[in-house]
């Protein structure tokens, strides 16, 4: 039996991003992915973020760099 790929979704930003992440989670699980909470336990990490304001851009970059470590 093949184990499913695992993915963690990190969501930053507004309520719209939360809705988008929920939609992505549903599509990923329907495609056979297993959602995990800890990015360190995932074979892939999806960072859903926003870059409309400078502070959000910095937070986004910091989040991507953190999960890349």
PDB file of C-alpha atoms in Angstrom:
ATOM      1  CA  UNK A   1       0.000   0.000   0.000  1.00  0.00           C
ATOM      2  CA  UNK A   2       1.388   3.384  -1.022  1.00  0.00           C
ATOM      3  CA  UNK A   3       1.473   6.062   1.664  1.00  0.00           C
ATOM      4  CA  UNK A   4      -0.103   9.377   0.677  1.00  0.00           C
ATOM      5  CA  UNK A   5       1.982  12.485   0.201  1.00  0.00           C
ATOM      6  CA  UNK A   6       1.721  14.858   3.145  1.00  0.00           C
ATOM      7  CA  UNK A   7       1.205  18.600   2.976  1.00  0.00           C
ATOM      8  CA  UNK A   8       1.044  21.396   5.531  1.00  0.00           C
ATOM      9  CA  UNK A   9      -0.781  24.604   4.697  1.00  0.00           C
ATOM     10  CA  UNK A  10       0.528  27.778   6.346  1.00  0.00           C
ATOM     11  CA  UNK A  11      -1.984  30.614   6.018  1.00  0.00           C
ATOM     12  CA  UNK A  12      -1.102  34.269   6.538  1.00  0.00           C
ATOM     13  CA  UNK A  13      -3.147  37.362   5.892  1.00  0.00           C
ATOM     14  CA  UNK A  14      -6.834  38.060   5.670  1.00  0.00           C
ATOM     15  CA  UNK A  15     -10.001  36.030   6.108  1.00  0.00           C
ATOM     16  CA  UNK A  16     -10.078  35.493   2.333  1.00  0.00           C
ATOM     17  CA  UNK A  17      -6.782  33.610   2.629  1.00  0.00           C
ATOM     18  CA  UNK A  18      -8.360  31.375   5.279  1.00  0.00           C
ATOM     19  CA  UNK A  19     -11.202  30.538   2.894  1.00  0.00           C
ATOM     20  CA  UNK A  20      -8.748  29.896   0.058  1.00  0.00           C
ATOM     21  CA  UNK A  21      -6.678  27.593   2.273  1.00  0.00           C
ATOM     22  CA  UNK A  22      -9.781  25.629   3.270  1.00  0.00           C
ATOM     23  CA  UNK A  23     -10.646  25.210  -0.414  1.00  0.00           C
ATOM     24  CA  UNK A  24      -7.099  24.079  -1.201  1.00  0.00           C
ATOM     25  CA  UNK A  25      -7.162  21.635   1.707  1.00  0.00           C
ATOM     26  CA  UNK A  26     -10.349  20.071   0.378  1.00  0.00           C
ATOM     27  CA  UNK A  27      -8.943  19.737  -3.118  1.00  0.00           C
ATOM     28  CA  UNK A  28      -5.666  18.297  -1.879  1.00  0.00           C
ATOM     29  CA  UNK A  29      -7.329  15.692   0.329  1.00  0.00           C
ATOM     30  CA  UNK A  30      -9.669  14.754  -2.535  1.00  0.00           C
ATOM     31  CA  UNK A  31      -6.557  14.200  -4.658  1.00  0.00           C
ATOM     32  CA  UNK A  32      -5.109  11.844  -2.047  1.00  0.00           C
ATOM     33  CA  UNK A  33      -2.887  14.167  -0.026  1.00  0.00           C
ATOM     34  CA  UNK A  34      -2.796  13.873   3.755  1.00  0.00           C
ATOM     35  CA  UNK A  35      -2.925  17.189   5.639  1.00  0.00           C
ATOM     36  CA  UNK A  36      -0.553  17.624   8.578  1.00  0.00           C
ATOM     37  CA  UNK A  37      -0.297  20.534  11.012  1.00  0.00           C
ATOM     38  CA  UNK A  38       3.481  20.626  11.399  1.00  0.00           C
ATOM     39  CA  UNK A  39       5.415  21.745   8.304  1.00  0.00           C
ATOM     40  CA  UNK A  40       8.349  19.707   9.603  1.00  0.00           C
ATOM     41  CA  UNK A  41       6.263  16.542   9.180  1.00  0.00           C
ATOM     42  CA  UNK A  42       5.159  17.365   5.624  1.00  0.00           C
ATOM     43  CA  UNK A  43       6.642  16.281   2.321  1.00  0.00           C
ATOM     44  CA  UNK A  44       5.371  19.601   0.896  1.00  0.00           C
ATOM     45  CA  UNK A  45       4.463  22.942   2.448  1.00  0.00           C
ATOM     46  CA  UNK A  46       2.045  25.383   0.874  1.00  0.00           C
ATOM     47  CA  UNK A  47       2.343  28.978   2.116  1.00  0.00           C
ATOM     48  CA  UNK A  48      -0.793  30.951   1.279  1.00  0.00           C
ATOM     49  CA  UNK A  49      -0.034  34.590   1.833  1.00  0.00           C
ATOM     50  CA  UNK A  50      -0.638  38.132   0.716  1.00  0.00           C
ATOM     51  CA  UNK A  51       1.778  40.822  -0.392  1.00  0.00           C
ATOM     52  CA  UNK A  52      -0.343  43.934  -0.690  1.00  0.00           C
ATOM     53  CA  UNK A  53       1.307  45.880   2.124  1.00  0.00           C
ATOM     54  CA  UNK A  54       4.974  46.057   3.063  1.00  0.00           C
ATOM     55  CA  UNK A  55       4.531  44.419   6.482  1.00  0.00           C
ATOM     56  CA  UNK A  56       2.673  41.508   4.858  1.00  0.00           C
ATOM     57  CA  UNK A  57       5.482  41.095   2.332  1.00  0.00           C
ATOM     58  CA  UNK A  58       8.066  40.844   5.115  1.00  0.00           C
ATOM     59  CA  UNK A  59       5.914  38.390   7.088  1.00  0.00           C
ATOM     60  CA  UNK A  60       5.453  36.314   3.934  1.00  0.00           C
ATOM     61  CA  UNK A  61       9.171  36.135   3.232  1.00  0.00           C
ATOM     62  CA  UNK A  62       9.896  35.259   6.863  1.00  0.00           C
ATOM     63  CA  UNK A  63       7.308  32.450   6.773  1.00  0.00           C
ATOM     64  CA  UNK A  64       8.687  30.975   3.555  1.00  0.00           C
ATOM     65  CA  UNK A  65      12.241  31.080   4.889  1.00  0.00           C
ATOM     66  CA  UNK A  66      11.136  29.487   8.173  1.00  0.00           C
ATOM     67  CA  UNK A  67       9.531  26.487   6.483  1.00  0.00           C
ATOM     68  CA  UNK A  68      12.484  26.160   4.107  1.00  0.00           C
ATOM     69  CA  UNK A  69      14.858  25.450   7.025  1.00  0.00           C
TER      70      UNK A  69
END
